[in-house]
Short mmCIF file of C-alpha atoms and ligand atoms in Angstrom, two decimals:
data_model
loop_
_atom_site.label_atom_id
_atom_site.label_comp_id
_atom_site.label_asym_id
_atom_site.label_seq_id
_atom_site.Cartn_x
_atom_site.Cartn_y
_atom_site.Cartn_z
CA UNK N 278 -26.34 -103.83 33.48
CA UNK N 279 -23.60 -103.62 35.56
CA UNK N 280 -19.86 -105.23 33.84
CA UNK N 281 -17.50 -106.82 35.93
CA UNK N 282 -15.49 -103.98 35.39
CA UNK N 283 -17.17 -101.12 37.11
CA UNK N 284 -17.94 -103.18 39.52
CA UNK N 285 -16.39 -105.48 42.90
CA UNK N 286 -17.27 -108.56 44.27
CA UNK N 287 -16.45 -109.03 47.92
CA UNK N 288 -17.91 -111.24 49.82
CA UNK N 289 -20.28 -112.47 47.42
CA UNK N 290 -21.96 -109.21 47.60
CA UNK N 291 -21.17 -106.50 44.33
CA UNK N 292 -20.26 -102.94 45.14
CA UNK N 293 -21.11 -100.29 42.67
CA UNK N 294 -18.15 -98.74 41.44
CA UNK N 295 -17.76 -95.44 43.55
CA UNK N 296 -16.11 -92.18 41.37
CA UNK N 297 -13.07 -92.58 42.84
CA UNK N 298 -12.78 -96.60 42.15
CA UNK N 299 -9.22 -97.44 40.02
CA UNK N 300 -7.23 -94.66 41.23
CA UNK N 301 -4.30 -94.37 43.75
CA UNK N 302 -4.06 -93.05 47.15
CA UNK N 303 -1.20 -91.74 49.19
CA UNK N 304 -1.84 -93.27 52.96
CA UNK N 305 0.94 -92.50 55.79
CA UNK N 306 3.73 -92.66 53.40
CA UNK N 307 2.54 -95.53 50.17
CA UNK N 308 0.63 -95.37 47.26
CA UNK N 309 -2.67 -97.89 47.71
CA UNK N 310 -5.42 -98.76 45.50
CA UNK N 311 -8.44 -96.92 46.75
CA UNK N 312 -10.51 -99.76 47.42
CA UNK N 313 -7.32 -100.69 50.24
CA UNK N 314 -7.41 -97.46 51.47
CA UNK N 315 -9.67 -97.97 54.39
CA UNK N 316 -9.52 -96.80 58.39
CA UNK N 317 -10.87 -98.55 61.37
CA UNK N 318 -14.39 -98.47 61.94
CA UNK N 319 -13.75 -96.77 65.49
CA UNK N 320 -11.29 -93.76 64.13
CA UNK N 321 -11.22 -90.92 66.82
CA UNK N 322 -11.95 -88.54 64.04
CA UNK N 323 -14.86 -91.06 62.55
CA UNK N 324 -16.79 -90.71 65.69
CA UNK N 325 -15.95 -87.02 67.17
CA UNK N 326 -14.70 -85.13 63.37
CA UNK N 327 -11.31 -83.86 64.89
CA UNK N 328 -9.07 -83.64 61.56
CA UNK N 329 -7.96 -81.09 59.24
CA UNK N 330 -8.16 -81.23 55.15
CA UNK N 331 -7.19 -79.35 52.48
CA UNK N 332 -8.86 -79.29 49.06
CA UNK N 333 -6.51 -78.22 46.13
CA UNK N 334 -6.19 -78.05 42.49
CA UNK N 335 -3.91 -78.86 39.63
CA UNK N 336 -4.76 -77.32 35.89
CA UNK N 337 -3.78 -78.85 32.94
CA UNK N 338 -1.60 -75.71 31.54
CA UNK N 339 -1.75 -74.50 27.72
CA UNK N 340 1.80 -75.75 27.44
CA UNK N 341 0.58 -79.62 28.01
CA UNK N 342 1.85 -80.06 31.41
CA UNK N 343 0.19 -79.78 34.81
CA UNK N 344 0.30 -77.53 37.51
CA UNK N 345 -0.73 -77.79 41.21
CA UNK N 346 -2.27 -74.10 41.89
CA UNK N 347 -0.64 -72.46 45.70
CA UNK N 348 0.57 -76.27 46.85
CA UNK N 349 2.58 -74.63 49.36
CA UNK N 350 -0.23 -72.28 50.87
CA UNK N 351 -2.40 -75.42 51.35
CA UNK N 352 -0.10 -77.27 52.97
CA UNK N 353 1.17 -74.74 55.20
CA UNK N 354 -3.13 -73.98 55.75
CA UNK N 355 -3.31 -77.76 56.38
CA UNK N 356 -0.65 -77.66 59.13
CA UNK N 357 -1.94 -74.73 61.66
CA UNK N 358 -5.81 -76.04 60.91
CA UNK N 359 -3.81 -79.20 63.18
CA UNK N 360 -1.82 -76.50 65.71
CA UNK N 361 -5.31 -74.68 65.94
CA UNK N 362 -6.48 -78.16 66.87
CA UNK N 363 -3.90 -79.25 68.68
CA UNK N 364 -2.76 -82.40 66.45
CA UNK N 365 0.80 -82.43 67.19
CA UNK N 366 2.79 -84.68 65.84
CA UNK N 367 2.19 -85.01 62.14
CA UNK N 368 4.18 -88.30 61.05
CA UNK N 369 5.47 -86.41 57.70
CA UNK N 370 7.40 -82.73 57.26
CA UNK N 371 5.61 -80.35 55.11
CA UNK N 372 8.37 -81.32 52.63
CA UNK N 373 7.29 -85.23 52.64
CA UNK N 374 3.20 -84.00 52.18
CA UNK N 375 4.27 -81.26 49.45
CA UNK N 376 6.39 -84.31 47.35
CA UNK N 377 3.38 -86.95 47.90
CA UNK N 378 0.50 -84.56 46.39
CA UNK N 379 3.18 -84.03 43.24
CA UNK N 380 4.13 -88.00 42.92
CA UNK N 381 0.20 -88.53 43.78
CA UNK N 382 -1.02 -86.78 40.01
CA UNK N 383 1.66 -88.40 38.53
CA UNK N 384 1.09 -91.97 39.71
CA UNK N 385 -2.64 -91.80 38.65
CA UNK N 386 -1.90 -89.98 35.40
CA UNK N 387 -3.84 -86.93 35.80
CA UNK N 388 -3.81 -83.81 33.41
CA UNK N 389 -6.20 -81.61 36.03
CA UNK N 390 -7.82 -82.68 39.15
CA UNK N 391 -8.24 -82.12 42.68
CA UNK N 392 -6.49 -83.32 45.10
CA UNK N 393 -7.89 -84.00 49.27
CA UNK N 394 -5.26 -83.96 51.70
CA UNK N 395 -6.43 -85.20 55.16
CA UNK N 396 -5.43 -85.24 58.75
CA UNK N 397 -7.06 -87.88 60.84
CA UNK N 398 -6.81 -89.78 64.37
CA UNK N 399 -7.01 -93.47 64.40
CA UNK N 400 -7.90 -96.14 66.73
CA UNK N 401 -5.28 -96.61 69.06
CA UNK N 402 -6.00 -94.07 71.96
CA UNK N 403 -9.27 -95.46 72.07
CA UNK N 404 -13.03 -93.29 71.82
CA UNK N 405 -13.29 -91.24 74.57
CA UNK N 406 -13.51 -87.68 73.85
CA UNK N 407 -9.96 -86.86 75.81
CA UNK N 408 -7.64 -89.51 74.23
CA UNK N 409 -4.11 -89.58 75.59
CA UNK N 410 -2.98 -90.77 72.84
CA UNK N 411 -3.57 -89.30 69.24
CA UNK N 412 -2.00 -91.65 66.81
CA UNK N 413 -1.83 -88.99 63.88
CA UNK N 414 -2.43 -90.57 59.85
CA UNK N 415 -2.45 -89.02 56.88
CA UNK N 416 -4.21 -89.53 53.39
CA UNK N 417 -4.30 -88.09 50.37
CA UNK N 418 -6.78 -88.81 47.04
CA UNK N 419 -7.04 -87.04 44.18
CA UNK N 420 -10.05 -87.27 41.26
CA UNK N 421 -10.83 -85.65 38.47
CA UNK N 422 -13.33 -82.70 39.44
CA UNK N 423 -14.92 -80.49 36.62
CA UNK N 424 -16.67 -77.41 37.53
CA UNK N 425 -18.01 -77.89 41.29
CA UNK N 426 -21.20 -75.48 40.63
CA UNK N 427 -21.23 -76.57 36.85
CA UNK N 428 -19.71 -75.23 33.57
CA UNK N 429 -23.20 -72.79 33.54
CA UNK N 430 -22.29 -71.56 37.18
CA UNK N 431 -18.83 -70.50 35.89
CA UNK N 432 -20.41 -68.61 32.45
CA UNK N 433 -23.90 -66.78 33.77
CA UNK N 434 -23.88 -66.94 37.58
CA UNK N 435 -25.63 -68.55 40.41
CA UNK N 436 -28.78 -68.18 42.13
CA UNK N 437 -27.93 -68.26 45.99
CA UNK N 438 -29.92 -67.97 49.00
CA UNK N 439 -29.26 -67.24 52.77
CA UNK N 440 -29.22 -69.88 55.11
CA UNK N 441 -31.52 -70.03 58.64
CA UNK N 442 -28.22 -71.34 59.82
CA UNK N 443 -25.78 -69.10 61.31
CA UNK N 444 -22.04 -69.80 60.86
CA UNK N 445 -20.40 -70.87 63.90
CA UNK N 446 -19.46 -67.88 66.39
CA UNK N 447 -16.05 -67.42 66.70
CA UNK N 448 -15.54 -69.22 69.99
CA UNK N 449 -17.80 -72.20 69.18
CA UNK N 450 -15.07 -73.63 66.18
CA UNK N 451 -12.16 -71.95 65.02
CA UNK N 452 -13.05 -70.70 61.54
CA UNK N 453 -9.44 -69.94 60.84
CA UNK N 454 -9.06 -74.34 60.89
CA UNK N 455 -10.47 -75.54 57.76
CA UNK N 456 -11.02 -78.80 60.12
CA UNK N 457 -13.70 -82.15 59.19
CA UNK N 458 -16.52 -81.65 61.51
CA UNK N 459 -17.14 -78.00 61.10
CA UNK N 460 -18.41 -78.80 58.12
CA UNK N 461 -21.64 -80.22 59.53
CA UNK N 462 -22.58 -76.36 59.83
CA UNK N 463 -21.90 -76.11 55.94
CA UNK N 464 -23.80 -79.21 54.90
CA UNK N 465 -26.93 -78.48 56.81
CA UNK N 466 -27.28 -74.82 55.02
CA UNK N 467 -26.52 -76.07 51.86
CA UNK N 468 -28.78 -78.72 52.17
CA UNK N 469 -31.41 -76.24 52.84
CA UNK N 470 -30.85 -74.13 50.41
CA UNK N 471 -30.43 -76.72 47.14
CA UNK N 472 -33.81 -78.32 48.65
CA UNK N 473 -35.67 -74.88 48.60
CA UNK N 474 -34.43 -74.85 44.52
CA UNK N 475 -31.18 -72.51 44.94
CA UNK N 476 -27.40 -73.43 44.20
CA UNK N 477 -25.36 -72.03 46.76
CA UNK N 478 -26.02 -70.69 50.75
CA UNK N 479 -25.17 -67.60 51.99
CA UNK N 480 -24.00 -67.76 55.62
CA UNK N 481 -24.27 -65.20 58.42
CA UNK N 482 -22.45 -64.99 61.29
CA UNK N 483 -24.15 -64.79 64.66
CA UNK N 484 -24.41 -61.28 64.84
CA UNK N 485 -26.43 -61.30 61.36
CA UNK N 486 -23.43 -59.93 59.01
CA UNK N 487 -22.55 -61.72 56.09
CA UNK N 488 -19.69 -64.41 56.50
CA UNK N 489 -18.98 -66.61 54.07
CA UNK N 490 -20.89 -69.46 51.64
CA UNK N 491 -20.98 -73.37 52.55
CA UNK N 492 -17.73 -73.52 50.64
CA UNK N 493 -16.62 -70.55 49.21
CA UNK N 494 -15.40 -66.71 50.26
CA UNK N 495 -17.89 -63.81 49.00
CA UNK N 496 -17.24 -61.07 47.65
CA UNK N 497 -19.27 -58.16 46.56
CA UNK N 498 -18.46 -55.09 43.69
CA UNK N 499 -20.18 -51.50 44.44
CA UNK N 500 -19.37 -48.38 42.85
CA UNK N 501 -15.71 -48.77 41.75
CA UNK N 502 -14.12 -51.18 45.00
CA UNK N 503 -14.38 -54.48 46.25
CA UNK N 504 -15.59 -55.82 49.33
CA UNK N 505 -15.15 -58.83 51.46
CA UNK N 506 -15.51 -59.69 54.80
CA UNK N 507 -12.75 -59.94 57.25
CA UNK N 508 -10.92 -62.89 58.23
CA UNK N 509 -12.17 -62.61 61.51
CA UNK N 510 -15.36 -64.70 60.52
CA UNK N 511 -14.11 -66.70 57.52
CA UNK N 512 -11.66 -69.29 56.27
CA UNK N 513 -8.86 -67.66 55.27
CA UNK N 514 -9.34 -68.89 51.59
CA UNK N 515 -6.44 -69.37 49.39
CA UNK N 516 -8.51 -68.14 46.15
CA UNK N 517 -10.04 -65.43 47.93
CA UNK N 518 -6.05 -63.97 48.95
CA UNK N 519 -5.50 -64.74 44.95
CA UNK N 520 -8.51 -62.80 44.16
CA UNK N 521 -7.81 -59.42 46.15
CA UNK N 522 -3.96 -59.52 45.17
CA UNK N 523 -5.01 -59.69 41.32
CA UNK N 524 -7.93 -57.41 41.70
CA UNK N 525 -5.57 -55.16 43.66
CA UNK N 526 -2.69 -55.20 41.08
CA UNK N 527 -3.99 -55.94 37.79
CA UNK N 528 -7.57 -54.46 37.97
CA UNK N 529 -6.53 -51.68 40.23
CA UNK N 530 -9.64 -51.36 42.12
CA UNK N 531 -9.54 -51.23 45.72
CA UNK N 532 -10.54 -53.80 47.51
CA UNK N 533 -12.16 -53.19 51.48
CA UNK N 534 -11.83 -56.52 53.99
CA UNK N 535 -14.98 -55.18 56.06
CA UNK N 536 -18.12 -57.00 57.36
CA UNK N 537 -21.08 -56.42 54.61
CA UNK N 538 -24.72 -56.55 55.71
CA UNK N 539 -27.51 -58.86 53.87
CA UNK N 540 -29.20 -55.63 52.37
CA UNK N 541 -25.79 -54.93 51.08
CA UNK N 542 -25.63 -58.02 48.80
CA UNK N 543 -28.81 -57.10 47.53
CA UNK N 544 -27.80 -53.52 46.13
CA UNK N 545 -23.89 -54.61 45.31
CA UNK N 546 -23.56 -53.87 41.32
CA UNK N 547 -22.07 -57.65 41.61
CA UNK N 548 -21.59 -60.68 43.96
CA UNK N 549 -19.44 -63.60 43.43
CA UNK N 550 -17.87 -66.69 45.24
CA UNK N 551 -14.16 -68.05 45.38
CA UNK N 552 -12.75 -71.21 46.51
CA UNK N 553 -10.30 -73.82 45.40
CA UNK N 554 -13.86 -75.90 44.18
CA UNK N 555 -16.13 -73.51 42.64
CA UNK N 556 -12.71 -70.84 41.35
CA UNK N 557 -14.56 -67.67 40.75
CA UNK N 558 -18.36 -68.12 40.40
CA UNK N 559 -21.10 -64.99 39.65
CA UNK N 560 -23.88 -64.69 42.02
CA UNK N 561 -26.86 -63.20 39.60
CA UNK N 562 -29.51 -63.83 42.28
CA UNK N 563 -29.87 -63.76 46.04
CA UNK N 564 -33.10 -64.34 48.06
CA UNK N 565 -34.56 -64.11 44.70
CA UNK N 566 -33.65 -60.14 44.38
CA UNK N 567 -31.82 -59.63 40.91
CA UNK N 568 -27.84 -58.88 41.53
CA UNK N 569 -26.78 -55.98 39.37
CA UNK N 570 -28.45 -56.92 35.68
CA UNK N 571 -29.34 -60.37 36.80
CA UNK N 572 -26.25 -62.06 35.29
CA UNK N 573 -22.69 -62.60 35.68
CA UNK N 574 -21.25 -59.24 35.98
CA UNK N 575 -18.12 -57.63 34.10
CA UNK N 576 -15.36 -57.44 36.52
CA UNK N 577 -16.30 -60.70 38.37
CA UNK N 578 -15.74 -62.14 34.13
CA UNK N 579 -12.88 -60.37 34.10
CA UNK N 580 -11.11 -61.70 37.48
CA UNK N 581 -12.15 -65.41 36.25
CA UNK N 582 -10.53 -64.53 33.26
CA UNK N 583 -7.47 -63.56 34.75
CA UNK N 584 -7.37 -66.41 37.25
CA UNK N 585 -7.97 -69.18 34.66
CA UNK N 586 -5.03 -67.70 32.84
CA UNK N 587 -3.42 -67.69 36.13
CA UNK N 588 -3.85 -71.68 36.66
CA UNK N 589 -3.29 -72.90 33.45
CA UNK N 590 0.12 -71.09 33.08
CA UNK N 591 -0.64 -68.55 30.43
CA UNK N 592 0.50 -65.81 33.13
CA UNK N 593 5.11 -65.37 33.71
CA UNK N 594 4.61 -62.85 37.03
CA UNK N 595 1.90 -65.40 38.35
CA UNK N 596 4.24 -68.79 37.73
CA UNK N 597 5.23 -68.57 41.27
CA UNK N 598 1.48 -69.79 42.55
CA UNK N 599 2.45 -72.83 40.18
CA UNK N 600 3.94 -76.06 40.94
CA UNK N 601 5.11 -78.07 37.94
CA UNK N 602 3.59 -81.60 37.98
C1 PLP E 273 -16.15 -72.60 54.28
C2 PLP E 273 -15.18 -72.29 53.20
N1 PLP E 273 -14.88 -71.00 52.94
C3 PLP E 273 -14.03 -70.68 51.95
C4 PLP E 273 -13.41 -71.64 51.18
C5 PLP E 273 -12.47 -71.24 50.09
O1 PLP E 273 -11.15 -71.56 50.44
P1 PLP E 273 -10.06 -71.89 49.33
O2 PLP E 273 -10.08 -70.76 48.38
O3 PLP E 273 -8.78 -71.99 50.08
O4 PLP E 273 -10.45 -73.16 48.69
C6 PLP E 273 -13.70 -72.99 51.42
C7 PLP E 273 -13.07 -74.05 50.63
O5 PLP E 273 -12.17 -74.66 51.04
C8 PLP E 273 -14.59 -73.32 52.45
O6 PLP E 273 -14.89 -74.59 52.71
#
């Protein structure tokens, strides 16, 4: 039975309470209570998906505190996904964004959680597809976000499958803009895949090499380097540039930014997937063809290892990907 506390009356009619109910969002420069933060029904960005977002984490460290991991990579991603787009005019400075996010986990007391910057066009230049007039807003929420593929993902690996959809070609969307409605292409593959019994989908680009998963980088081990494809086809993730410079200077194996073919994945001694949401996660199966030994392999353990000590402050050179909550 529902309690009047996890739930709303409005209207006479009761809402469910929603995961992100009771918390605090930063909207075009105030903190609101989520259930206030709302948009006009006929939002440019609504209707057509022009708008840029960033997805970013803060650890609770070792030494009690908090830590927002690369705060000033995702907000600098966060403002050419808008040039890319051509959103001029964003009504806050980098600085103003940067100092929201911090005041954001403070104001809703959280220890770790992740935190959705956004980029949106509102109502007032009316719905056409050419507006004159884009009257730029920005939000930002924040929740409390364990493991996106699950605690199990993390330990023994995924099981992944390629998608029947291609990612976009490079002059359909701009891959290099992590922007709102590209993601339809991401939703409809993993879709596919989670229905068909897998975790994660593998994305090709239109030429049939291997691009990048629904929402994560990929990366493959073989025979003493690293490989990952170039930035020509992919997002240019912020875990996957934390990834090759700790695999490159504290593992020491070389890592190759080169376009990998499907059979490749299949033979690699390992796979695995980075991204602000799922951090480093194994791939132990792909079109259901073991990966290495069938589980989560040693170096991709030993680069979450590292990275985990990275976020949660246990690492003096890394402390300058941190930002003190
Ligand atoms: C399509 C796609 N590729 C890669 C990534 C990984 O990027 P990052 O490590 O910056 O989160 C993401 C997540 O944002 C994504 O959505």
């Amino acid at each position: 039975m529902m309690t009047k506390k996890n739930s709303d009356v409005k209207n006479g009619k009761t809402k469910k309470a929603g995961p992100f109910d009771g918390s605090k969002v930063w909207m075009d420069g105030e903190f609101v209570d989520y259930s206030d933060a709302n948009i006009p029904i006929n939002s440019h960005s609504l209707h057509y998906g022009l708008g840029a977002f960033e997805g970013i984490r803060c650890y609770e460290t070792l030494k009690g505190g908090s830590a927002i991991f690369r705060l000033k990579e995702h907000i600098d991603r966060l403002y050419y996904s808008c040039h890319i787009l051509q959103i001029n005019d964003i009504p806050f400075s980098k600085e103003e964004i940067f100092n929201a996010v911090i005041e954001l986990v403070k104001i809703n007391k959280f220890k770790g959680c992740y935190i959705r910057p956004i980029v949106y066009i509102g109502d007032e230049g009316g719905l056409g597809i050419f507006i004159k007039k884009y009257d730029v807003k920005v939000a930002i929420s924040a929740w409390v976000w364990g493991a996106y593929l699950g605690e199990e993902a993390l330990k023994s690996g995924i099981r992944a499958k390629v998608s029947s959809y291609a990612r976009f070609h490079v002059n359909t969307f701009m891959g290099m803009s992590k922007s709102t409605g590209q993601y339809i292409n991401s939703i409809l593959a993993k879709k596919e895949v989670v229905n068909a019994g897998y975790d994660e989908a593998i994305m090709l680009d239109t030429s049939g090499f291997v691009c990048e998963a629904s929402g994560e980088n990929i990366f493959i081990y073989s025979d003493g380097y690293i490989k990952t494809p170039p930035l020509s086809s992919v997002l240019p993730g912020i875990t996957r540039n934390s990834a090759i410079e700790i695999i490159q200077n504290e593992m020491k194996i070389p890592v190759k930014e080169e376009r990998i073919t499907r059979d490749e994945l299949y033979i690699a001694n390992e796979v695995f997937l980075t991204g602000t949401a799922a951090e480093v996660t194994p791939v132990r199966e792909i079109d259901d063809r073991k990966i290495g030994k069938g589980k989560a392999g040693d170096v991709t353990l030993e680069l979450q290892d590292i990275f985990f000590k990275i976020v949660k402050g246990q690492n003096k050179k890394y402390e300058k990907w941190l930002t003190k909550v």
